[in-house]
Tab-separated table of C-alpha atoms in Angstrom:
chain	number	residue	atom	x	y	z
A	1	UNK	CA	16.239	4.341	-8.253
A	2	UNK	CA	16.320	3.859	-11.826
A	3	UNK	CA	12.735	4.539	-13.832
A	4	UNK	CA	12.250	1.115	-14.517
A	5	UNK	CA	12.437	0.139	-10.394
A	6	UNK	CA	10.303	3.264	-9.518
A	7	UNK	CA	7.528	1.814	-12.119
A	8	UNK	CA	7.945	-1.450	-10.731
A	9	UNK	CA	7.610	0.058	-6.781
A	10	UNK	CA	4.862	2.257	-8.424
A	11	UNK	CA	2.622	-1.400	-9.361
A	12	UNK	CA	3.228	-3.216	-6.301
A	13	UNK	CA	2.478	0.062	-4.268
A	14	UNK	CA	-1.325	-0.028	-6.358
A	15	UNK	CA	-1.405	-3.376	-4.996
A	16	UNK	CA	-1.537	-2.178	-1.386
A	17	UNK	CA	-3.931	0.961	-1.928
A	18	UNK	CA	-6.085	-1.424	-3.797
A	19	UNK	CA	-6.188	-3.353	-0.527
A	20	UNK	CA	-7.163	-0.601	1.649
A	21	UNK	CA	-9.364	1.361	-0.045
A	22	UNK	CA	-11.704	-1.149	-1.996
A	23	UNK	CA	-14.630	-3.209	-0.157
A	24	UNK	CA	-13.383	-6.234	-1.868
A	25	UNK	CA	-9.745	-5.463	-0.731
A	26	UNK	CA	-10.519	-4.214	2.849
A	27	UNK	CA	-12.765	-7.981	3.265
A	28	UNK	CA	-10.056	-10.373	2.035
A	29	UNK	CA	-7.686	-8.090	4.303
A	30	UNK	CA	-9.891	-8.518	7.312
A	31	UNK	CA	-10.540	-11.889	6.873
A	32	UNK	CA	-6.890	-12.799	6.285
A	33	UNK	CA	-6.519	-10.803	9.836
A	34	UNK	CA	-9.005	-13.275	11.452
A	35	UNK	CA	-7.494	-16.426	9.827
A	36	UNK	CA	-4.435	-15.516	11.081
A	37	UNK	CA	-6.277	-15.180	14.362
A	38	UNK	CA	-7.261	-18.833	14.111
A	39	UNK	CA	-3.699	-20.065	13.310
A	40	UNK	CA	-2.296	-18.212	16.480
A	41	UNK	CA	-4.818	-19.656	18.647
A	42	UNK	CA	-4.632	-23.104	17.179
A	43	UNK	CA	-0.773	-23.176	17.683
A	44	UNK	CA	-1.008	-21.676	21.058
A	45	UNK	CA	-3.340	-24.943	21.860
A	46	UNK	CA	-1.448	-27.211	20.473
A	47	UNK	CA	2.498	-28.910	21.014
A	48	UNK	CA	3.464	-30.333	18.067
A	49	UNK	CA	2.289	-28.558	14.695
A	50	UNK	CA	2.209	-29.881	11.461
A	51	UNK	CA	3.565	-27.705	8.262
A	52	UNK	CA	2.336	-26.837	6.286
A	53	UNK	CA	-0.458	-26.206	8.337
A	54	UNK	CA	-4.110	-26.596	6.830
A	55	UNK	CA	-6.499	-25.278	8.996
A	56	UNK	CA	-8.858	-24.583	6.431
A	57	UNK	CA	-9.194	-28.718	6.040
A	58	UNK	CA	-11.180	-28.811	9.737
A	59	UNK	CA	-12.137	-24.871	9.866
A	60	UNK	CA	-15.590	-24.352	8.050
A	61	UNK	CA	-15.127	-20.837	8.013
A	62	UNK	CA	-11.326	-20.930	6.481
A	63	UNK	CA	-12.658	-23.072	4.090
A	64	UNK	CA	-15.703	-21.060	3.200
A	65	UNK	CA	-13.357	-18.254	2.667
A	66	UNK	CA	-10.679	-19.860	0.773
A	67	UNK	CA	-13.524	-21.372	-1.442
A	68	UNK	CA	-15.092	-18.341	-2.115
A	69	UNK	CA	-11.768	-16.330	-2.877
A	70	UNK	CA	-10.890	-18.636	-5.399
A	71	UNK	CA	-14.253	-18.656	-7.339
A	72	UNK	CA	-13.561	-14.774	-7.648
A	73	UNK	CA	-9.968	-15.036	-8.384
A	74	UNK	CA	-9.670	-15.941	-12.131
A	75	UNK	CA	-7.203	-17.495	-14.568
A	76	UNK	CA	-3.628	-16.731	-13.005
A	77	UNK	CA	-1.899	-17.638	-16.495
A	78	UNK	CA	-2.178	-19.077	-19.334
A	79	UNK	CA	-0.082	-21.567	-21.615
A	80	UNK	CA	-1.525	-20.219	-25.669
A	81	UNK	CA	-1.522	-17.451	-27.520
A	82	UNK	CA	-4.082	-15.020	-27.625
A	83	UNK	CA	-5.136	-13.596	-30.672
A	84	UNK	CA	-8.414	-12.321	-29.996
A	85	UNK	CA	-11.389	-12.292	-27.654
A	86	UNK	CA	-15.321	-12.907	-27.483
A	87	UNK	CA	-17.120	-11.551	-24.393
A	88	UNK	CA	-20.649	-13.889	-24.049
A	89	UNK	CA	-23.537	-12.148	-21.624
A	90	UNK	CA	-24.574	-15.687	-20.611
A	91	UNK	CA	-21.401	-16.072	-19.184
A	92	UNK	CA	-21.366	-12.932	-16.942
A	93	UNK	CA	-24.959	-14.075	-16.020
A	94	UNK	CA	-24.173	-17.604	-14.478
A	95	UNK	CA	-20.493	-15.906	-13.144
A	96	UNK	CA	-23.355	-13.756	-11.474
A	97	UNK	CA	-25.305	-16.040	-10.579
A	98	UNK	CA	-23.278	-18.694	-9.279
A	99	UNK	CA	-20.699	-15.756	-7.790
A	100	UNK	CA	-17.725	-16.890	-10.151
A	101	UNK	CA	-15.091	-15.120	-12.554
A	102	UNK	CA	-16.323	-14.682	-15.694
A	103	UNK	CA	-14.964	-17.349	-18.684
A	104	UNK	CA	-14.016	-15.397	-21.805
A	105	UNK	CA	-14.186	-16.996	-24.833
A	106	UNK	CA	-10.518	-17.021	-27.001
A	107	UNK	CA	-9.108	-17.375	-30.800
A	108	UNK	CA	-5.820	-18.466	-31.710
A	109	UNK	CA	-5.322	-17.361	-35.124
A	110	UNK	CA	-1.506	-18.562	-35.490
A	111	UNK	CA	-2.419	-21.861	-34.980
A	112	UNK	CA	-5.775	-21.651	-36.102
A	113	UNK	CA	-7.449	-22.796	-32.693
A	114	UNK	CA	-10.678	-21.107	-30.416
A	115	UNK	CA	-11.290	-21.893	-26.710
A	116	UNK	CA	-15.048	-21.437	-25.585
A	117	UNK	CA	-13.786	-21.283	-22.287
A	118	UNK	CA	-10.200	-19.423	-22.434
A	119	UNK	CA	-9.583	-17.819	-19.470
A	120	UNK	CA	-11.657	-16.371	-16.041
A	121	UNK	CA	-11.523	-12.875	-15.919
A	122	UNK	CA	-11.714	-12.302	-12.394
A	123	UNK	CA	-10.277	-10.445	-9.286
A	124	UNK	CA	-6.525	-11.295	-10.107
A	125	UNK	CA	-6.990	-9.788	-14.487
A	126	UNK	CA	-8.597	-6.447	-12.347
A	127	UNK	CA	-6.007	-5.616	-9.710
A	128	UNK	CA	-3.266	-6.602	-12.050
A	129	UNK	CA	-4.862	-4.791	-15.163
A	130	UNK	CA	-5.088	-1.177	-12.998
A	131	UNK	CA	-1.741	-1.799	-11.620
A	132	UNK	CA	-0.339	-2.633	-15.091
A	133	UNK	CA	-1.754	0.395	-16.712
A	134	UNK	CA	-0.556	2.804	-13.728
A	135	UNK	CA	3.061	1.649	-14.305
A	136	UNK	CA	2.768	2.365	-17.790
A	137	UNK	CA	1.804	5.571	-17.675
A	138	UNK	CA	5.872	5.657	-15.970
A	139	UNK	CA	7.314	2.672	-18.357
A	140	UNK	CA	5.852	1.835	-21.612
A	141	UNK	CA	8.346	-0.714	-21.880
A	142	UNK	CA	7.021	-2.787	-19.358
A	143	UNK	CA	6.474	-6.128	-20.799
A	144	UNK	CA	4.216	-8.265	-18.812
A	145	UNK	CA	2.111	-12.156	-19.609
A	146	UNK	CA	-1.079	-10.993	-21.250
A	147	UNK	CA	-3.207	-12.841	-18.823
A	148	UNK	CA	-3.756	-11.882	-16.278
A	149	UNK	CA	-1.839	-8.302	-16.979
A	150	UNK	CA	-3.316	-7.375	-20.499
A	151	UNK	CA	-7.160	-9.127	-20.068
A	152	UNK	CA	-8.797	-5.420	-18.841
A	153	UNK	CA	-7.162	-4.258	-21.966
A	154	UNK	CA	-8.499	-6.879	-24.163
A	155	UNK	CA	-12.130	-6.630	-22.843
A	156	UNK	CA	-11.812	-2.628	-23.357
A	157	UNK	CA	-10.339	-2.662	-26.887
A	158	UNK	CA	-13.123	-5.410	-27.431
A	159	UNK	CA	-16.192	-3.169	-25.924
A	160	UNK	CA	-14.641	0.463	-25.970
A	161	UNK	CA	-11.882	0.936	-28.248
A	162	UNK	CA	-11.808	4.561	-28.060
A	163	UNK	CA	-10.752	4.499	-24.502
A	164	UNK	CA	-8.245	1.495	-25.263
A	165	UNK	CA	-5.129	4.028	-24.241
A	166	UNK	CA	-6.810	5.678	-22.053
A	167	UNK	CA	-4.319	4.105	-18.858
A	168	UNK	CA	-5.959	6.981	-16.491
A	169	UNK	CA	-9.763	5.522	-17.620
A	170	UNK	CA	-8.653	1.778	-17.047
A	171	UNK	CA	-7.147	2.393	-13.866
A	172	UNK	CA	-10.501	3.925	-12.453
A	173	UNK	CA	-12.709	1.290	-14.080
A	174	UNK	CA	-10.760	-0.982	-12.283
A	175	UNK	CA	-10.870	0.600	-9.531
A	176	UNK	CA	-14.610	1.153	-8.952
A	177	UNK	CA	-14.863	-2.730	-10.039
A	178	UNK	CA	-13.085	-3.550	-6.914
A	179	UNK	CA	-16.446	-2.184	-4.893
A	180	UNK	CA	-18.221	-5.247	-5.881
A	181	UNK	CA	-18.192	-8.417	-3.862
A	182	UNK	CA	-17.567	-9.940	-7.426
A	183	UNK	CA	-15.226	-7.925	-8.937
A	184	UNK	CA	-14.856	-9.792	-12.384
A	185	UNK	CA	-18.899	-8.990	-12.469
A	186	UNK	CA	-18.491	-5.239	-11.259
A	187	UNK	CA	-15.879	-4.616	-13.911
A	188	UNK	CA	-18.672	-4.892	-16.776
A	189	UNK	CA	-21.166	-3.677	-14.323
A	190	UNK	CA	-18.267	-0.134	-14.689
A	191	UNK	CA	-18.282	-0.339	-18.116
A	192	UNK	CA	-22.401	-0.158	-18.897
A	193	UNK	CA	-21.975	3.170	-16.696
A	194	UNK	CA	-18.917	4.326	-18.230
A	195	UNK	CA	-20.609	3.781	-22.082
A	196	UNK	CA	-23.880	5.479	-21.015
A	197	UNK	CA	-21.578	8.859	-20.063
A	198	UNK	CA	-19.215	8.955	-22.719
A	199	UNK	CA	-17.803	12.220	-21.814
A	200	UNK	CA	-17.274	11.449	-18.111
A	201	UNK	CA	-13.689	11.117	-17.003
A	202	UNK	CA	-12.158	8.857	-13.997
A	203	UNK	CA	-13.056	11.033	-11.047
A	204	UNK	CA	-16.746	11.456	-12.328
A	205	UNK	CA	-16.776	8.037	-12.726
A	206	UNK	CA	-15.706	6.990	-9.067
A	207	UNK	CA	-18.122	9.222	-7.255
A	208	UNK	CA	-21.007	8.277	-9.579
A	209	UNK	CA	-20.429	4.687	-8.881
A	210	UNK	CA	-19.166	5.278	-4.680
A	211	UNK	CA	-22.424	7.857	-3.909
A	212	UNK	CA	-25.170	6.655	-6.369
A	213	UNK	CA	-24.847	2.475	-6.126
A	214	UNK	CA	-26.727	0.701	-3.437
A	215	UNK	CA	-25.740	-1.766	-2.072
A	216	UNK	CA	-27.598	-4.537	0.515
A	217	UNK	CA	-26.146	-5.026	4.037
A	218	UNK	CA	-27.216	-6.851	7.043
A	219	UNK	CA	-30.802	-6.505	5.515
A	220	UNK	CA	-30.137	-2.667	4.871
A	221	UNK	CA	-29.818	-0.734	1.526
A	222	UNK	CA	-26.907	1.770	1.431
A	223	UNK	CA	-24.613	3.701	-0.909
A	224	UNK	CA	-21.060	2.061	-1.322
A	225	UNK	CA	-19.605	5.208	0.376
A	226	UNK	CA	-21.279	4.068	3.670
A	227	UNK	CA	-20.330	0.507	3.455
A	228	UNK	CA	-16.797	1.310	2.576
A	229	UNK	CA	-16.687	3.190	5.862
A	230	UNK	CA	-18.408	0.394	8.052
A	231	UNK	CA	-15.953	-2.032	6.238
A	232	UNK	CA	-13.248	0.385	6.869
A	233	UNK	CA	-13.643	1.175	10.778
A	234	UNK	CA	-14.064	-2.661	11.123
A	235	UNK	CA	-10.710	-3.574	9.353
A	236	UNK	CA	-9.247	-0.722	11.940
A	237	UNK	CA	-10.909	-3.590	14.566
A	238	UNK	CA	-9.546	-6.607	13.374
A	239	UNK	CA	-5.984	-5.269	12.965
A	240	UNK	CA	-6.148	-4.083	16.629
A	241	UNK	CA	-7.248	-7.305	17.877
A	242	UNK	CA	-4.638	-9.357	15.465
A	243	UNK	CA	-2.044	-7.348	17.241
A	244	UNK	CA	-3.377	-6.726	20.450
A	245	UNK	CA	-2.210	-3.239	20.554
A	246	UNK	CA	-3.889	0.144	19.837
A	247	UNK	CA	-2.811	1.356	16.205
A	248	UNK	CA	-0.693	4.695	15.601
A	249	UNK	CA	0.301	4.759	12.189
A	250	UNK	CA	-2.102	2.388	9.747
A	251	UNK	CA	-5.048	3.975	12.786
A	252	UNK	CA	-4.055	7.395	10.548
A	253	UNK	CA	-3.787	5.856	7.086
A	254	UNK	CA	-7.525	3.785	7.914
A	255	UNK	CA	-8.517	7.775	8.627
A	256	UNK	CA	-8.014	9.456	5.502
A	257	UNK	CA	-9.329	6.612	3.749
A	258	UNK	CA	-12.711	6.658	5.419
A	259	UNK	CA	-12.814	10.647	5.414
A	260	UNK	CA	-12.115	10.378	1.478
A	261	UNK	CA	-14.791	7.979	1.142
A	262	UNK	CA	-17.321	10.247	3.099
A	263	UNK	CA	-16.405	13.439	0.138
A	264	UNK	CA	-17.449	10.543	-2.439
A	265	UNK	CA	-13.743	10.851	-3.941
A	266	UNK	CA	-10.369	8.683	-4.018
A	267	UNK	CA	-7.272	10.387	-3.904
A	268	UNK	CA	-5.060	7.601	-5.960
A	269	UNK	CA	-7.740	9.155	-8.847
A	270	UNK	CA	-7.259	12.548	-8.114
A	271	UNK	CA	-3.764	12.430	-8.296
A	272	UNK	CA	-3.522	10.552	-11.886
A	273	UNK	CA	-5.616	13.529	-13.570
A	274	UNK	CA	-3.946	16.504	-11.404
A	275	UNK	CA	-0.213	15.345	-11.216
A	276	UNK	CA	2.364	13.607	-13.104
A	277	UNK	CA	2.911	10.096	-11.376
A	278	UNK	CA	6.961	10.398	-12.716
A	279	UNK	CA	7.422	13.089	-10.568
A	280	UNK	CA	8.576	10.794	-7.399
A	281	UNK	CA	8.436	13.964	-4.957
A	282	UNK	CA	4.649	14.690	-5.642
A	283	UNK	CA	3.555	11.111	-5.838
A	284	UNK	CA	5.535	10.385	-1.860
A	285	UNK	CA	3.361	14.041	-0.920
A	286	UNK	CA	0.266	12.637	-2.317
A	287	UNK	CA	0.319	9.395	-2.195
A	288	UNK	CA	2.701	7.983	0.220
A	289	UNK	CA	2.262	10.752	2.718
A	290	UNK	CA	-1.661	9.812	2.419
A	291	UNK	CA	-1.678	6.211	2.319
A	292	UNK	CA	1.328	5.450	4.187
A	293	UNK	CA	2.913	2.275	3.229
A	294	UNK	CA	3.068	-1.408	5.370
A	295	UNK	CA	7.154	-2.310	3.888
A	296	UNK	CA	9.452	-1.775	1.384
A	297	UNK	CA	11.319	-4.203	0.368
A	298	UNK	CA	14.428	-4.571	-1.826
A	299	UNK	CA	16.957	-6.367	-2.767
A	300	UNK	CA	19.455	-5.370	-0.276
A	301	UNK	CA	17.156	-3.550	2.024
A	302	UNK	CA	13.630	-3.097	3.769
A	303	UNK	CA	11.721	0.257	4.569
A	304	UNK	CA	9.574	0.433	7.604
A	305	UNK	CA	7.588	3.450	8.505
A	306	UNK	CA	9.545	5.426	11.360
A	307	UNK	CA	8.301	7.013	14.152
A	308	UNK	CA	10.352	9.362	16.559
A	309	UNK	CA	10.407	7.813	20.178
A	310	UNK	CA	12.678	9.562	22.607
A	311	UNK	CA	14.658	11.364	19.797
A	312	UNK	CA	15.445	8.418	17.946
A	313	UNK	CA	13.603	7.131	14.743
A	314	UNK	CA	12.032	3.775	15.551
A	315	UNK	CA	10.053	1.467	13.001
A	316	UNK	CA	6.685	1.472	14.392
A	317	UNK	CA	5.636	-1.657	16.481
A	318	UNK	CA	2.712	-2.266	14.298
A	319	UNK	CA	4.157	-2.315	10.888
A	320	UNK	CA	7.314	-4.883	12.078
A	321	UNK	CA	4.615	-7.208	13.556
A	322	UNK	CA	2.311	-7.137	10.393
A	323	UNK	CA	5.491	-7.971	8.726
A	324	UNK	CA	6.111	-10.561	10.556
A	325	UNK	CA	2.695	-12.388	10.213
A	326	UNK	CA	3.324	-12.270	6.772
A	327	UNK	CA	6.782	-14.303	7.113
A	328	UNK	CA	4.968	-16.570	9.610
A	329	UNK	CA	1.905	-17.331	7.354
A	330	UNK	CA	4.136	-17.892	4.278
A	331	UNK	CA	6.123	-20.616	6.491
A	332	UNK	CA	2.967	-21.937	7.583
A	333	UNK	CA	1.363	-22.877	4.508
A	334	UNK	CA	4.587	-23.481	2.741
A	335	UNK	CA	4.065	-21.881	-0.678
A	336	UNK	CA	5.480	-24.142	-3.833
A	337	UNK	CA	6.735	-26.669	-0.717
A	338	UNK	CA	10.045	-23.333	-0.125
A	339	UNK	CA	11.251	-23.846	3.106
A	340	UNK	CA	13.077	-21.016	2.915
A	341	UNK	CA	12.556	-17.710	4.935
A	342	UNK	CA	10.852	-15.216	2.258
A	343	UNK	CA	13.119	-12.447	3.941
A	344	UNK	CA	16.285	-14.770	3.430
A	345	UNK	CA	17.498	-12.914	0.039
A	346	UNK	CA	17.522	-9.485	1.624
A	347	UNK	CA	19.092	-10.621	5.188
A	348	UNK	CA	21.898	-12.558	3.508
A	349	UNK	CA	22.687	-10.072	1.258
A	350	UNK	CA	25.235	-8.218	4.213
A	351	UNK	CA	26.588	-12.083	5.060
A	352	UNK	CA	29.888	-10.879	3.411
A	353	UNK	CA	29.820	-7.585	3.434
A	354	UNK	CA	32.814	-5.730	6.358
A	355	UNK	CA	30.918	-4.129	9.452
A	356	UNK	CA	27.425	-5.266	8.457
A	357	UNK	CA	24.875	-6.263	10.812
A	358	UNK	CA	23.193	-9.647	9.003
A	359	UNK	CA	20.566	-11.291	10.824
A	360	UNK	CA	20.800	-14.349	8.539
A	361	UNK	CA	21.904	-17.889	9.783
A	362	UNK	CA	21.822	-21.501	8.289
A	363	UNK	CA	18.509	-22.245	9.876
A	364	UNK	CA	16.542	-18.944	7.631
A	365	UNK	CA	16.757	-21.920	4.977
A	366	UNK	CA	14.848	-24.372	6.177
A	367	UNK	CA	14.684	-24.885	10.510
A	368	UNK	CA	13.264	-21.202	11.230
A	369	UNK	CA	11.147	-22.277	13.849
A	370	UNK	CA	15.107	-23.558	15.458
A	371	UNK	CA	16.480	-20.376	14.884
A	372	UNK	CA	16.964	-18.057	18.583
A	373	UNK	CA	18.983	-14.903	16.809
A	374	UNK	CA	16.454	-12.064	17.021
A	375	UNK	CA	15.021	-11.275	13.764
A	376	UNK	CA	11.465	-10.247	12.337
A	377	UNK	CA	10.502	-13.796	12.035
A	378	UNK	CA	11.731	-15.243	16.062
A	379	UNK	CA	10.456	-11.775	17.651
A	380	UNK	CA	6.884	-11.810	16.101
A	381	UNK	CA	6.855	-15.596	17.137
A	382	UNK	CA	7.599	-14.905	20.661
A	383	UNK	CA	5.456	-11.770	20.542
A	384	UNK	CA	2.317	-14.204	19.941
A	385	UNK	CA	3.640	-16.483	22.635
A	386	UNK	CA	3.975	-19.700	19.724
A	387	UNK	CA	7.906	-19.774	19.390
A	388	UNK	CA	8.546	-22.710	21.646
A	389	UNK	CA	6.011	-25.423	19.989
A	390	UNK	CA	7.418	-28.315	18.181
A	391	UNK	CA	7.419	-27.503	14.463
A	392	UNK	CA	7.183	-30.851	12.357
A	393	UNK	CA	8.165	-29.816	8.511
A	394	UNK	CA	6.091	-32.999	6.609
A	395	UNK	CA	7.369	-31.750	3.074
């Protein structure tokens, strides 16, 4: 793996710890668990099914939580150039208020142009700001959009320049953002702490913010550390129902998580100020042996986690299906109106290719729901009993 792809696998890898160890990524994880819940049952009670399927159109609690995701979820992009920034506190106090991202104001100075409203600094600008400044701490020639990739380092150089290159200090801002239920809101909520303790660094950060915020829940005051492990125990629920199997592996990934939580400490932090994230055999010790991983995927490959069943390695049942749901739920809704199976690239790489198993075939296109050769996407359809429905593509 060249450096470049291990920086890349490094970023999408923050992605998934991210989900799993933050309240705000554990909640849209368990929620996507029980809307996936509502699609199975809804195509188990019905013959003929429309795609792309939008549930969230008669569902008021889909649409609650699709509403509410996107109010945290911030600019995606943006089509001008960015010059400079301006940061108003009556913006983060209606984005508080009114449980939004936060608009920040922007100046053009090429073309001479300002936007009071520029962009939303929101969820997407925090995960993708921590995962950006991980992966250069492997590649600083990664070149990524500035929004929604370089916003936490605009608001920083704008508020606390002398951290500005500080990728170790981002990342854990970011980080402890993701505790709020807003995390646009808790980013600037991190920063007030982190200016008030100028010599603190990421991991005194994180346990200040995890053991000494309260937090209100179910009419009860508590430190985040206690609702991260109520959040956490119930995600371990909702994945066991999803699947309707006891967990092995993620059942032992869920584990460390909560016991890290309970010592008030993250081990993703630890390991940026005690190791060097370029060394790849220290980072799969600490990291990947402690977080596990769902799937790899590549270009002419995928990496499921193994387990030894009568003396053979066997992907675990667990990690196939969540992969699986995923390929389902992106047919379902029919992202940017593809057709196409999102594991068609990697499947059809081997078409041509002497001696090579390929499970790819002319209806991975566009007729998956047609298709009867065993794959990820037919077995986890017959595994929740809604393979044989009649599938009406309206796109």
């Amino acid at each position: 793996m060249t450096l470049s792809a291990y920086a890349t696998f490094v970023h999408e890898y923050i992605h998934y710890i991210q989900h799993i160890t933050s309240l705000y990524g554990i909640r849209m994880s368990d929620m996507y668990n029980r809307m996936f819940a509502k699609y199975r049952d809804y195509i188990r009670n019905n013959d003929e099914i429309n795609v792309p399927l939008k549930l969230w159109e008669t569902d008021r609690h889909i649409h609650q939580f699709i509403f509410h995701f996107n109010n945290l979820e911030g600019t995606r992009t943006t089509d001008f150039n960015i010059s400079d920034i301006e940061i108003d506190e009556r913006e983060i106090s209606i984005a508080k208020k009114e449980k939004t991202a936060v608009w920040i104001g922007c100046y053009d100075f090429e073309n001479d142009k300002a936007k009071e409203h520029g962009f939303q600094f929101g969820h997407r600008c925090v995960i993708e700001g921590m995962a950006h400044a991980i992966q250069s701490m492997i590649n600083n020639d990664v070149s990524h959009a500035i929004i929604p990739y370089h916003a936490v380092e605009l608001i920083i150089s704008k508020t606390m320049p002398d951290i500005a290159q500080d990728n170790k200090k981002i990342a854990s801002i970011c980080l402890c953002a993701l505790l709020w239920d807003n995390p646009g809101i808790g980013f600037f909520e991190v920063l007030k702490l982190f200016k008030q303790h100028p010599n603190w660094d990421g991991k005194d950060l994180y346990q200040s913010v995890i053991r000494d915020y309260a937090v209100s829940y179910k009419g009860k005051s508590m430190p985040f550390y206690r609702l991260l492990n109520i959040f956490s125990n119930d995600f371990k629920g909702s994945l066991e129902a999803l699947m309707g199997t006891d967990l092995e592996y993620y059942s032992q990934v869920i584990n460390n998580c909560i016991l890290d939580c309970s010592k008030c400490h993250h081990q993703l932090i630890d390991f940026l100020y005690d190791c060097n994230i370029s060394d790849r055999e220290i980072f799969k010790e600490k990291l990947l042996n402690h977080y596990g991983y769902p799937f790899i995927d590549g270009k002419n490959q995928s990496v499921l986690p193994k387990n030894m069943v009568g003396g053979k390695m066997s992907a675990y049942k667990e990690s196939a299906i969540l992969y699986g749901v995923e390929l389902i739920m992106a047919r379902l809704l029919t992202y940017n109106k593809k057709k196409e199976c999102r594991r068609y690239p990697i499947c059809s790489s081997t078409m041509f290719l002497e001696d090579a198993k390929c499970d790819a075939t002319e209806e991975c296109l566009s007729t998956q729901w047609k298709k009867n050769k065993p794959c990820i996407f037919t077995e986890t359809l017959r595994y929740f009993g809604i393979k044989d429905k009649n599938y009406q593509d309206k796109i």
